[in-house]
Short mmCIF file of C-alpha atoms and ligand atoms in Angstrom, two decimals:
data_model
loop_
_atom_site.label_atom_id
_atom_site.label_comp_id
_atom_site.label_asym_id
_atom_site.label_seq_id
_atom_site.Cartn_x
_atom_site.Cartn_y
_atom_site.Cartn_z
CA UNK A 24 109.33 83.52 108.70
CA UNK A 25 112.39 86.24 109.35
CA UNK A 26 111.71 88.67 111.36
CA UNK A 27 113.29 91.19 108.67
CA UNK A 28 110.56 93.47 108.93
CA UNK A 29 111.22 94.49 112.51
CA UNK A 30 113.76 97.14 111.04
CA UNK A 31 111.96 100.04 109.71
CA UNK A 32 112.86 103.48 109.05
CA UNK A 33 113.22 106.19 111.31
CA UNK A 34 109.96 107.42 112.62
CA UNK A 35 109.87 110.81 110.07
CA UNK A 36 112.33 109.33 107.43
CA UNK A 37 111.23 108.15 104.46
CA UNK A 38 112.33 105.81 101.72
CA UNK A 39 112.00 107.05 98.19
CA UNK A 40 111.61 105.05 95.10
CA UNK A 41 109.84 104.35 91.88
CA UNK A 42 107.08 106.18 90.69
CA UNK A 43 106.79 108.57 94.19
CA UNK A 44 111.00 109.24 92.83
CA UNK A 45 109.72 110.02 89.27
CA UNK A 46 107.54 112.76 90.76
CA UNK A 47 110.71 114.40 92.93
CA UNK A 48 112.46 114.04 89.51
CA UNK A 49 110.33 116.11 87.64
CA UNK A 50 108.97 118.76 90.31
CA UNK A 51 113.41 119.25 90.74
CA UNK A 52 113.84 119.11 87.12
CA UNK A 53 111.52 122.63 87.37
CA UNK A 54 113.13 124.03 90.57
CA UNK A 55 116.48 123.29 88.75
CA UNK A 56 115.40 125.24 85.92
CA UNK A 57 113.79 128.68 87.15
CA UNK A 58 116.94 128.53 89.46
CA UNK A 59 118.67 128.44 86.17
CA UNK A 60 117.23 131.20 84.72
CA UNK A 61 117.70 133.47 87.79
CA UNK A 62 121.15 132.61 87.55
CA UNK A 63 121.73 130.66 90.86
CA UNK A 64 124.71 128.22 90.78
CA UNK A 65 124.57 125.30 92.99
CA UNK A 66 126.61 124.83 96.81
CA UNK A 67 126.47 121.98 98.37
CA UNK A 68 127.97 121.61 102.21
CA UNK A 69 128.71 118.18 104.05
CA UNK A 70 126.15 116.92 105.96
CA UNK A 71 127.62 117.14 109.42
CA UNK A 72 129.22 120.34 110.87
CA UNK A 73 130.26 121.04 113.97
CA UNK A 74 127.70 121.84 116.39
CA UNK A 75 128.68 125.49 117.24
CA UNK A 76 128.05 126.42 112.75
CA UNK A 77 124.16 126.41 114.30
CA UNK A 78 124.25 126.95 117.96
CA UNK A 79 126.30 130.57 117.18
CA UNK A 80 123.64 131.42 114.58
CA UNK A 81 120.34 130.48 114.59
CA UNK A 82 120.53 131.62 118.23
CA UNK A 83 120.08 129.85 121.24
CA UNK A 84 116.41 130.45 122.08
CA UNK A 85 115.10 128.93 118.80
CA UNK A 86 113.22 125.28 118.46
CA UNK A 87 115.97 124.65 116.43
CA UNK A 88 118.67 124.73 118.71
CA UNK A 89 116.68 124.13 121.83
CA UNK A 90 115.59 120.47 121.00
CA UNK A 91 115.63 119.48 117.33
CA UNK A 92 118.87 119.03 116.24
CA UNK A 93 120.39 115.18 116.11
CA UNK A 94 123.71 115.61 117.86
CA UNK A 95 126.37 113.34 118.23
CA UNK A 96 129.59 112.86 119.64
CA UNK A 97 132.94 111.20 117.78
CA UNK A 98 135.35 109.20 119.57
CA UNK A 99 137.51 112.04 119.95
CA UNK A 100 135.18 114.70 121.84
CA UNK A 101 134.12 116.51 118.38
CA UNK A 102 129.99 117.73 118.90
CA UNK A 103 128.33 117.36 115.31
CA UNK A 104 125.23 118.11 114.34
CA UNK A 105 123.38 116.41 110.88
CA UNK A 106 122.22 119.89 109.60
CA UNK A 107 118.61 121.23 110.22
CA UNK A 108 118.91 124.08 108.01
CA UNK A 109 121.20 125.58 105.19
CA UNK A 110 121.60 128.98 105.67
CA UNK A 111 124.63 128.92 108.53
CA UNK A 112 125.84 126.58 106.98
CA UNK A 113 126.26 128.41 103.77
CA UNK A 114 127.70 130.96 105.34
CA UNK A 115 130.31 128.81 107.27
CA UNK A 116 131.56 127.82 103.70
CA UNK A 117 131.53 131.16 102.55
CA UNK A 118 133.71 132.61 105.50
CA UNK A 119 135.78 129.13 105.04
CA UNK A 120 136.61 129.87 101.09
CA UNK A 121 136.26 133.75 101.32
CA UNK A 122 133.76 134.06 98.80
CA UNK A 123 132.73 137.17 100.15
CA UNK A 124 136.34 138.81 98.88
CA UNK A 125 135.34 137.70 95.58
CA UNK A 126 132.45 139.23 92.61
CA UNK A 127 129.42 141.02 94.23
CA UNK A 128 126.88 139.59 93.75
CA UNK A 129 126.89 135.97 93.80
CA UNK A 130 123.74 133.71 93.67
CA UNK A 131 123.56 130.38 95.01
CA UNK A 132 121.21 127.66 95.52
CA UNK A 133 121.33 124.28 97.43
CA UNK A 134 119.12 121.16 97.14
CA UNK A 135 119.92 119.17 100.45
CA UNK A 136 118.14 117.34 103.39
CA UNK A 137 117.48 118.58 106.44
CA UNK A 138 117.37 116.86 109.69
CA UNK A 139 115.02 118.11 112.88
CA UNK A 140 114.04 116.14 115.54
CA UNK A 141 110.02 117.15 115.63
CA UNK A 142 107.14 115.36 116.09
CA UNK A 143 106.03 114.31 112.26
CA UNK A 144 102.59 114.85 110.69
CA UNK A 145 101.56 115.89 107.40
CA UNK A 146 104.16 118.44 105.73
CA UNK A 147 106.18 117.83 109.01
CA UNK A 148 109.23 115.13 108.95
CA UNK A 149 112.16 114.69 110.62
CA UNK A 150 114.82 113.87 107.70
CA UNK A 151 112.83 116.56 104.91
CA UNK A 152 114.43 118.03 101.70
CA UNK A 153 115.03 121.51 101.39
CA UNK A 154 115.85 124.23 98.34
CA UNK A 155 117.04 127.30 99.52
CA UNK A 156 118.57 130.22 97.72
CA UNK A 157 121.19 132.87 99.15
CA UNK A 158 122.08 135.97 97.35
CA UNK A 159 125.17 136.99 98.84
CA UNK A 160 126.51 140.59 99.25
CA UNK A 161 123.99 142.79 97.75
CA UNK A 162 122.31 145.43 100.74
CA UNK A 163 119.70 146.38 98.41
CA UNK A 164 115.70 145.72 98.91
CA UNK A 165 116.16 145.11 95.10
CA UNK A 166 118.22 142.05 95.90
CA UNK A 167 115.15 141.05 98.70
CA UNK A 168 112.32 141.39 96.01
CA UNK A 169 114.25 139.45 93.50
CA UNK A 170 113.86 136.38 95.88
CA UNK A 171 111.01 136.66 96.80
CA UNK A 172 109.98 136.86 92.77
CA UNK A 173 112.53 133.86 92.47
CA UNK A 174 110.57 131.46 95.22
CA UNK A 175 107.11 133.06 93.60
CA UNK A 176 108.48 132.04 89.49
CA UNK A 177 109.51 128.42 91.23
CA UNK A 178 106.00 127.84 92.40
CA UNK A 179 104.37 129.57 89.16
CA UNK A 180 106.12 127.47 87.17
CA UNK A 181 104.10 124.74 88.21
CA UNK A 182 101.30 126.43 87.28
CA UNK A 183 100.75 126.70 91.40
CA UNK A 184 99.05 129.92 92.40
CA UNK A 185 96.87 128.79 96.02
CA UNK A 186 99.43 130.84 98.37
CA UNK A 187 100.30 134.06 99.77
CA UNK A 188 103.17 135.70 100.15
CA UNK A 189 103.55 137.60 103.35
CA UNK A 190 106.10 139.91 103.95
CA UNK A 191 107.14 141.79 107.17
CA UNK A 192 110.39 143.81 108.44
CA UNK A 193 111.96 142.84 111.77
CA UNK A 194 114.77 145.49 111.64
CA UNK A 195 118.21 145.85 112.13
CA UNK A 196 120.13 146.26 115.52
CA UNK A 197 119.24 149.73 116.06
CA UNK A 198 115.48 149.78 115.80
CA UNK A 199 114.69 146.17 116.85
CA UNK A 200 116.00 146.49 120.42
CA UNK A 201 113.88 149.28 121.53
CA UNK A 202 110.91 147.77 120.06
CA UNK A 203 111.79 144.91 121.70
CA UNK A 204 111.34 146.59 124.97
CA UNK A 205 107.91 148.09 123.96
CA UNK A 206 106.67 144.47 122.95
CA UNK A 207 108.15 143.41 126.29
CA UNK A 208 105.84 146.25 128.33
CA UNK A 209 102.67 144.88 126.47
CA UNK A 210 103.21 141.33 126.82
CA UNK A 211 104.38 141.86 130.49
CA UNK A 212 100.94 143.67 131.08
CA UNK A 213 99.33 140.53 129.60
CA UNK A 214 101.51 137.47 131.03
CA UNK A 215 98.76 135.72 132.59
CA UNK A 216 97.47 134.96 129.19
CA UNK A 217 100.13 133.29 127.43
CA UNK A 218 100.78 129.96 127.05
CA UNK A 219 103.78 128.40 129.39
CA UNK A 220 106.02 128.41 126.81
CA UNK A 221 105.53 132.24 125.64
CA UNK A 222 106.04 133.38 128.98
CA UNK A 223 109.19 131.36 129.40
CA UNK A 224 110.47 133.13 126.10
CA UNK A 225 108.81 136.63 126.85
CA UNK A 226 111.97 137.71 128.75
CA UNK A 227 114.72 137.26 126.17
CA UNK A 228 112.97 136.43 122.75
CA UNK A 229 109.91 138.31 122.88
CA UNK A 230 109.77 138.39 119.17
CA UNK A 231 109.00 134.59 118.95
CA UNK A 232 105.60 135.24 121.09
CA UNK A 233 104.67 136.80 117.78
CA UNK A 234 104.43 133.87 115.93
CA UNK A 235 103.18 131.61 118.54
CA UNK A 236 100.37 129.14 117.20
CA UNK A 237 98.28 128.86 120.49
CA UNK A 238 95.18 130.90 119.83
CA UNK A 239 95.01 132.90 122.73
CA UNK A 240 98.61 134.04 122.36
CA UNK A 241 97.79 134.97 118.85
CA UNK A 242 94.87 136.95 120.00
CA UNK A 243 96.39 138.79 121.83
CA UNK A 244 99.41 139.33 119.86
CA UNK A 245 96.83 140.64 116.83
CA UNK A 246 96.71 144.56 118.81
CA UNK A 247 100.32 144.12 120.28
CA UNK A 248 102.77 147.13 118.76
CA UNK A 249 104.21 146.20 115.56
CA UNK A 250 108.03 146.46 114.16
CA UNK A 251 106.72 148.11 110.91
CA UNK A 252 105.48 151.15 113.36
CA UNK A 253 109.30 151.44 115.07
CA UNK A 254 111.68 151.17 112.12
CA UNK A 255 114.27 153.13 111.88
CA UNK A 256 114.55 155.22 108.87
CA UNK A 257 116.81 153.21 107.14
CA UNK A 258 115.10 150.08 107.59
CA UNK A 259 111.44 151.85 106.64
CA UNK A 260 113.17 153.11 103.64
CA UNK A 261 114.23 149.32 102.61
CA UNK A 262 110.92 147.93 103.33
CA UNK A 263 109.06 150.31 101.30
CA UNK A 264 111.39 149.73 98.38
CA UNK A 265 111.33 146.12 98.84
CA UNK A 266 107.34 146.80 98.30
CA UNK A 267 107.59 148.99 95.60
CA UNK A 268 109.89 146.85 93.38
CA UNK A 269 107.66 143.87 94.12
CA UNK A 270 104.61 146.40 92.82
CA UNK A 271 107.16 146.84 89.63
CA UNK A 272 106.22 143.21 88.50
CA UNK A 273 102.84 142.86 89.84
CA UNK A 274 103.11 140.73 91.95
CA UNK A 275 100.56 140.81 95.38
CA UNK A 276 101.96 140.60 98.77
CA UNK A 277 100.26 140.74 102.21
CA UNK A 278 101.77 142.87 104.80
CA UNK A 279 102.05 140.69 108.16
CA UNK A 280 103.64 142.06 111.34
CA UNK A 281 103.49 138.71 112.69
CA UNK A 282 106.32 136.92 110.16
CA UNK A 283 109.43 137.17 112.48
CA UNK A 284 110.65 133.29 111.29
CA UNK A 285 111.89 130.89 114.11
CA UNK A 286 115.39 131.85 113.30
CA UNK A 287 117.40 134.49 115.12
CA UNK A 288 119.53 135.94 112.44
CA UNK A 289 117.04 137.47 110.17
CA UNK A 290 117.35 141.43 109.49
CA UNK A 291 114.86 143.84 107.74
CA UNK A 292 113.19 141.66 105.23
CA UNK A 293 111.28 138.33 106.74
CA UNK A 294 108.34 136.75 104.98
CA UNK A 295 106.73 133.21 104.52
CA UNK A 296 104.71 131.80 101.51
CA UNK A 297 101.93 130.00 102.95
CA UNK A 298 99.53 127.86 101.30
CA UNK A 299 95.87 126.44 102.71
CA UNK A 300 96.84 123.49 100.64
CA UNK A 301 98.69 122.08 103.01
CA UNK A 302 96.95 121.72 106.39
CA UNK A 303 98.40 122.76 109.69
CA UNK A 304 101.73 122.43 107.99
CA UNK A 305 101.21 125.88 105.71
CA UNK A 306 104.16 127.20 105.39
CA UNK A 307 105.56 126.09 102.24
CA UNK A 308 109.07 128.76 102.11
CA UNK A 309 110.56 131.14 103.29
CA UNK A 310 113.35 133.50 104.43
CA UNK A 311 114.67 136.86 104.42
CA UNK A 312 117.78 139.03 104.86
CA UNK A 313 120.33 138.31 107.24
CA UNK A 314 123.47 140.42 106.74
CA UNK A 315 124.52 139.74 110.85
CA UNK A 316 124.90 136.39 110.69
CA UNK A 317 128.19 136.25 109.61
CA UNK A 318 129.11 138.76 112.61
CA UNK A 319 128.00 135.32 114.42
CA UNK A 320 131.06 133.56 112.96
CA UNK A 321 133.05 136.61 114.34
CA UNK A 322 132.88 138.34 110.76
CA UNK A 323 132.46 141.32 109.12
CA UNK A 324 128.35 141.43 108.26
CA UNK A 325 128.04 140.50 104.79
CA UNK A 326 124.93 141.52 103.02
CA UNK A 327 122.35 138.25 101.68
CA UNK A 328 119.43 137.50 101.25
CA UNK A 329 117.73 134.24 100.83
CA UNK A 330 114.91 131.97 101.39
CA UNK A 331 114.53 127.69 101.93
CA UNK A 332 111.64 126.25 100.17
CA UNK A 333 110.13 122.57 101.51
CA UNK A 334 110.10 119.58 98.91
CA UNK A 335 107.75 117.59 101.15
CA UNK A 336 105.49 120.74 101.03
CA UNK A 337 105.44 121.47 97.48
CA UNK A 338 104.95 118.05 96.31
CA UNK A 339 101.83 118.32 98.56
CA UNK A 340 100.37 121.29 97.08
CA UNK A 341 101.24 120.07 93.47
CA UNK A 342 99.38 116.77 94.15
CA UNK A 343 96.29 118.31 95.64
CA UNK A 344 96.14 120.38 92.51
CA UNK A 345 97.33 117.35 90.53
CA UNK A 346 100.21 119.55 89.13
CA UNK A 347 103.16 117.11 89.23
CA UNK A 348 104.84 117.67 85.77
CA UNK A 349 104.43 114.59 83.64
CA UNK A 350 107.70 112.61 83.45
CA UNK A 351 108.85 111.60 79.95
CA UNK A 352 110.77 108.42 81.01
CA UNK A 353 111.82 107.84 76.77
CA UNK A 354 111.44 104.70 75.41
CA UNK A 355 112.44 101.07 77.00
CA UNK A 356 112.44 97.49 75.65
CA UNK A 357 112.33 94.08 77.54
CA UNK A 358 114.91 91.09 75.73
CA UNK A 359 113.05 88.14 76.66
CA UNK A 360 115.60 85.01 75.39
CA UNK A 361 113.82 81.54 75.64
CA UNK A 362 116.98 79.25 76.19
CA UNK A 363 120.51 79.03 75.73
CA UNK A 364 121.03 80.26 72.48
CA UNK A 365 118.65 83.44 72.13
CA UNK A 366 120.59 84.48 75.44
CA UNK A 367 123.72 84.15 73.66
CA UNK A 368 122.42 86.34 70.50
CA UNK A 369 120.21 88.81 72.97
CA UNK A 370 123.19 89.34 75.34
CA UNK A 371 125.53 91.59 73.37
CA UNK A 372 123.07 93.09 71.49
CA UNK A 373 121.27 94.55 74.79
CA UNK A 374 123.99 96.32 75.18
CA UNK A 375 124.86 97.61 72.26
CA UNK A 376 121.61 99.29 72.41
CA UNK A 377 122.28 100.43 76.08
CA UNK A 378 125.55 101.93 74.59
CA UNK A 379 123.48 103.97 72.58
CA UNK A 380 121.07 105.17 75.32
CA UNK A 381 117.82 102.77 74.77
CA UNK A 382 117.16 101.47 78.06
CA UNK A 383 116.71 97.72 77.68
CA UNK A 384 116.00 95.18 80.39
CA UNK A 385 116.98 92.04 79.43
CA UNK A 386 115.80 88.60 81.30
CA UNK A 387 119.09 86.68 82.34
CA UNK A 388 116.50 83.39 83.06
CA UNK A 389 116.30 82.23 79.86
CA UNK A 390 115.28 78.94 81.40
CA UNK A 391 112.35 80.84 82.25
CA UNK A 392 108.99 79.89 80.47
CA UNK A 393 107.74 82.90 78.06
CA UNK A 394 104.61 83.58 80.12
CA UNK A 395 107.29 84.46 82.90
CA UNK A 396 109.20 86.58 80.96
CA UNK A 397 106.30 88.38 79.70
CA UNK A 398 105.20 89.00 83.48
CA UNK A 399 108.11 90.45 84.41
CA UNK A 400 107.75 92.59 81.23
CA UNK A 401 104.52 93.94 82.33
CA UNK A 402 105.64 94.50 85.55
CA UNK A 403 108.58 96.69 84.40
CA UNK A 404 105.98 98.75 82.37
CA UNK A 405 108.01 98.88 79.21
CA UNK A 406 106.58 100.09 75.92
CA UNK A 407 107.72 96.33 74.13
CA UNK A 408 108.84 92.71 74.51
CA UNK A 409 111.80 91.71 71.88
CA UNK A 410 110.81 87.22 72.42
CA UNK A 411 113.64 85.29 71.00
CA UNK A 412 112.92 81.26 70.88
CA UNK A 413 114.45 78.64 68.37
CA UNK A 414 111.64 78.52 65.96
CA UNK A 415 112.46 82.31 65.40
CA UNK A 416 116.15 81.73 65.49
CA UNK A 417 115.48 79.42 62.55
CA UNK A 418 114.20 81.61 60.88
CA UNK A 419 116.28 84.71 61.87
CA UNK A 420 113.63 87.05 63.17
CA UNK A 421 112.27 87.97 66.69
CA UNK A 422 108.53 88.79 67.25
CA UNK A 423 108.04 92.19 68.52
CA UNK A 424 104.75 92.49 71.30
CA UNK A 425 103.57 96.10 71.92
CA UNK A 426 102.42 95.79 76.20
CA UNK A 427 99.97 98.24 75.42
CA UNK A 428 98.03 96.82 73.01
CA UNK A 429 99.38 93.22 72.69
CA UNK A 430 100.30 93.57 68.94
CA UNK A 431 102.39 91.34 67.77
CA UNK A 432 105.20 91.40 64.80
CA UNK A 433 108.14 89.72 62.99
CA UNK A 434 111.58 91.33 62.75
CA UNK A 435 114.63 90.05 60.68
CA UNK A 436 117.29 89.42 63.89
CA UNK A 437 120.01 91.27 61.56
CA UNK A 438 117.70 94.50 61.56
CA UNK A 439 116.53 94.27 65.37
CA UNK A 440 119.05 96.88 66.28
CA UNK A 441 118.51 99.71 63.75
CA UNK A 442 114.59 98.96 64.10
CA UNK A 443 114.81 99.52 68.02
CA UNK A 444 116.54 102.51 67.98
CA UNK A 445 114.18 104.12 65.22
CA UNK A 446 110.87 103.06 67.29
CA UNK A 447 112.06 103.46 71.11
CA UNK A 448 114.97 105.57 71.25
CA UNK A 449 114.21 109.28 70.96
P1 AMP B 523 112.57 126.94 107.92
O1 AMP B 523 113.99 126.54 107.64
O2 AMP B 523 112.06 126.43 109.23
O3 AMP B 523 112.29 128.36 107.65
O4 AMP B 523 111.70 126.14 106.84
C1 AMP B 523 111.66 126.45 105.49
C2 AMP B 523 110.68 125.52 104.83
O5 AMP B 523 111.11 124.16 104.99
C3 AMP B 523 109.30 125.53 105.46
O6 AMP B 523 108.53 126.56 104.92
C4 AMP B 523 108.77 124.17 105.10
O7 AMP B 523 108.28 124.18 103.78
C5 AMP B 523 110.00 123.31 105.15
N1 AMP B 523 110.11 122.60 106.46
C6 AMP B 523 110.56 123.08 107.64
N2 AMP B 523 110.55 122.13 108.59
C7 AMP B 523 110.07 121.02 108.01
C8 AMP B 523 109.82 119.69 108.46
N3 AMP B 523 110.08 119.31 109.72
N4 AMP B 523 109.32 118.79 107.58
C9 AMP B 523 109.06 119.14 106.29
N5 AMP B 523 109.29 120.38 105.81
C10 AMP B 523 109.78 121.30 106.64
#
């Protein structure tokens, strides 16, 4: 025996194919669509950038750019980094092509993977697929409830409703840092009780101790002073319109002082849709405004908005609800040619058909004995099996077998074509 099988995957990286693909096509065929209808255009960015597109942005403190990003090293000296998230990168390519010179607004999406080193579990991988939207250079909470309503109609669309959307504010650069210092005081009176890692971060990111998963961190984080009780006016201002246009179209949100996200650059608007579909794993999006992060590529800020949504995630909650769309894969035919001359008349006709968009799988075996032929049929799960031998070359027909319910039927050879298209092409 080879010992083939001692090369797998990447622990966290999955191969995709068949009927598991046919589910990604539909649930993107969806996505695709409400983006659509929103009006988001696609972007798509290479999948390596340099290291210092994330490392300026996402900030230094996060898990992101502490220890999960894959980083390697050309020949030449260049650090690059196979992108965990699509946000900086975005706005890399926007600084890089000036979009922000051009029409305000402009809506974008991006369907790409993402690559974190992090221990996998369920919902958690290390090469994962996200869609993310960014609404670029529009300052108003308008532009914030709009995606939030955008990530809510992707999920609704589904016919998905088991989540909640919380929303929070985490400021701007005037009101956050004195908070900051008020959260510091409290913490600092606490220290004892937080886990290692909290009081390693206490000092400089504070705001991550917020959403810290260790129980007694988030215990005591539940009467710690909030952001939402320091805004400055400005920033109040946006969150309560962000809250009242949401209200507009009726659609609930929880209020959560806890969402700050795991990323530096957010601004004013943060929130997370989270789902107890999904295990320990909940969140299933989310995002926020970040206007500063350009001024991390040594911009101008430039107002967006936007939020990341996880594949993985979603096709999880859809199949625990069994709300994968149903795939209509259109007809498909299987040629199966028993010797040398059925091959020769079944050849160019398969793809004449193919030409005209019938998919058609046709046996190149024609050695092969029928029962064969037919197995492989079956196996391909088409809807019929066109069997061409010499007795029916004699007599110019094929027989026709249904796989579904093992029918069987003549059909003049010189009609086969115009016959297949009418039943299996539509
Ligand atoms: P983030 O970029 O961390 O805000 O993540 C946005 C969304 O991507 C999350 O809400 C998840 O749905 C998904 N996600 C993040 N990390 C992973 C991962 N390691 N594996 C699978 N999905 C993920």
């Amino acid at each position: 025996m080879s010992n083939q099988a001692q090369y797998k995957a990447i622990r966290g990286m999955h191969d995709l194919w068949g009927e598991e693909l046919e589910k990604w096509h539909a649930v993107e065929k969806s996505c695709l669509s409400t983006l659509h209808a929103f009006g988001y255009t696609e972007f798509r960015t290479p999948v390596l950038e340099m290291l210092e597109v994330f490392s300026q942005s996402v900030g230094e403190e996060t898990d992101i750019v502490e220890k999960q990003m894959y980083q390697l090293q050309t020949e030449s000296g260049e650090k690059l980094v196979l992108r965990p998230e699509g946000t900086s990168a975005f706005v890399r390519a926007v600084l890089e092509h000036q979009l922000h010179r051009l029409a305000h607004p402009q809506r974008y999406f991006y369907y790409l993977p993402m690559f974190r080193y992090e221990r996998p579990q369920k919902g958690r991988l290390r090469q994962f697929h996200q869609i993310g939207a960014e609404l670029l250079l529009d300052p108003s909470p308008e532009a914030d409830a709009e995606i939030i309503l955008l990530l809510d109609q992707i999920f609704k669309a589904f016919g998905l409703t088991e989540y909640e959307i919380r929303v929070n504010s985490v400021g701007c650069e005037t009101c956050r840092p004195p908070y900051k210092e008020v959260l510091k005081k409290y913490l600092g009176s606490r220290i004892a009780e937080l886990c290692p890692q909290c009081q390693k971060r206490m000092e400089r990111s504070p705001l991550r101790v917020l959403d810290c998963k260790n129980p007694t961190c988030a215990n005591l984080v539940g009467n710690a002073p909030k952001m939402v009780d320091h805004l400055c006016e400005p920033c109040k201002t946006h969150h309560i319109r962000v809250s009242e246009g949401l209200a507009l179209t009726g659609l609930p949100v929880v209020q959560d002082p806890n969402i700050v996200r795991g990323l530096d650059y957010y601004s004013r608007t943060a929130f997370e849709f989270t789902s107890n579909l999904l295990g320990a794993q909940s969140a299933l999006g989310g995002g926020g405004r970040y206007d500063g992060l350009a001024k991390r590529f040594g911009s101008e800020a430039i107002p967006a908005v936007g939020f990341a949504l996880g594949v993985e995630r979603l096709l999880l909650a859809l199949e625990a609800k069994s709300l994968i769309p149903k795939v209509d894969k259109g007809g498909s035919i299987y040629f199966a040619p028993l010797g040398k001359a059925a091959y020769d008349q079944l050849f160019a006709l398969s793809f004449a058909l193919k030409r005209k968009g019938l998919q058609v799988l046709m046996s190149y075996e024609p050695e092969k004995p029928l029962k064969w032929q037919l197995k492989q049929a079956d196996r391909l799960k088409v809807e019929a099996a066109v069997i061409l031998g010499d007795d029916e070359l004699k007599k110019g027909e094929v027989v026709l077998k249904e796989m579904k319910t093992g029918n069987q039927s003549a059909i003049a050879l010189e009609k086969l074509e115009e016959e297949m298209l009418r039943r299996f092409h539509q």
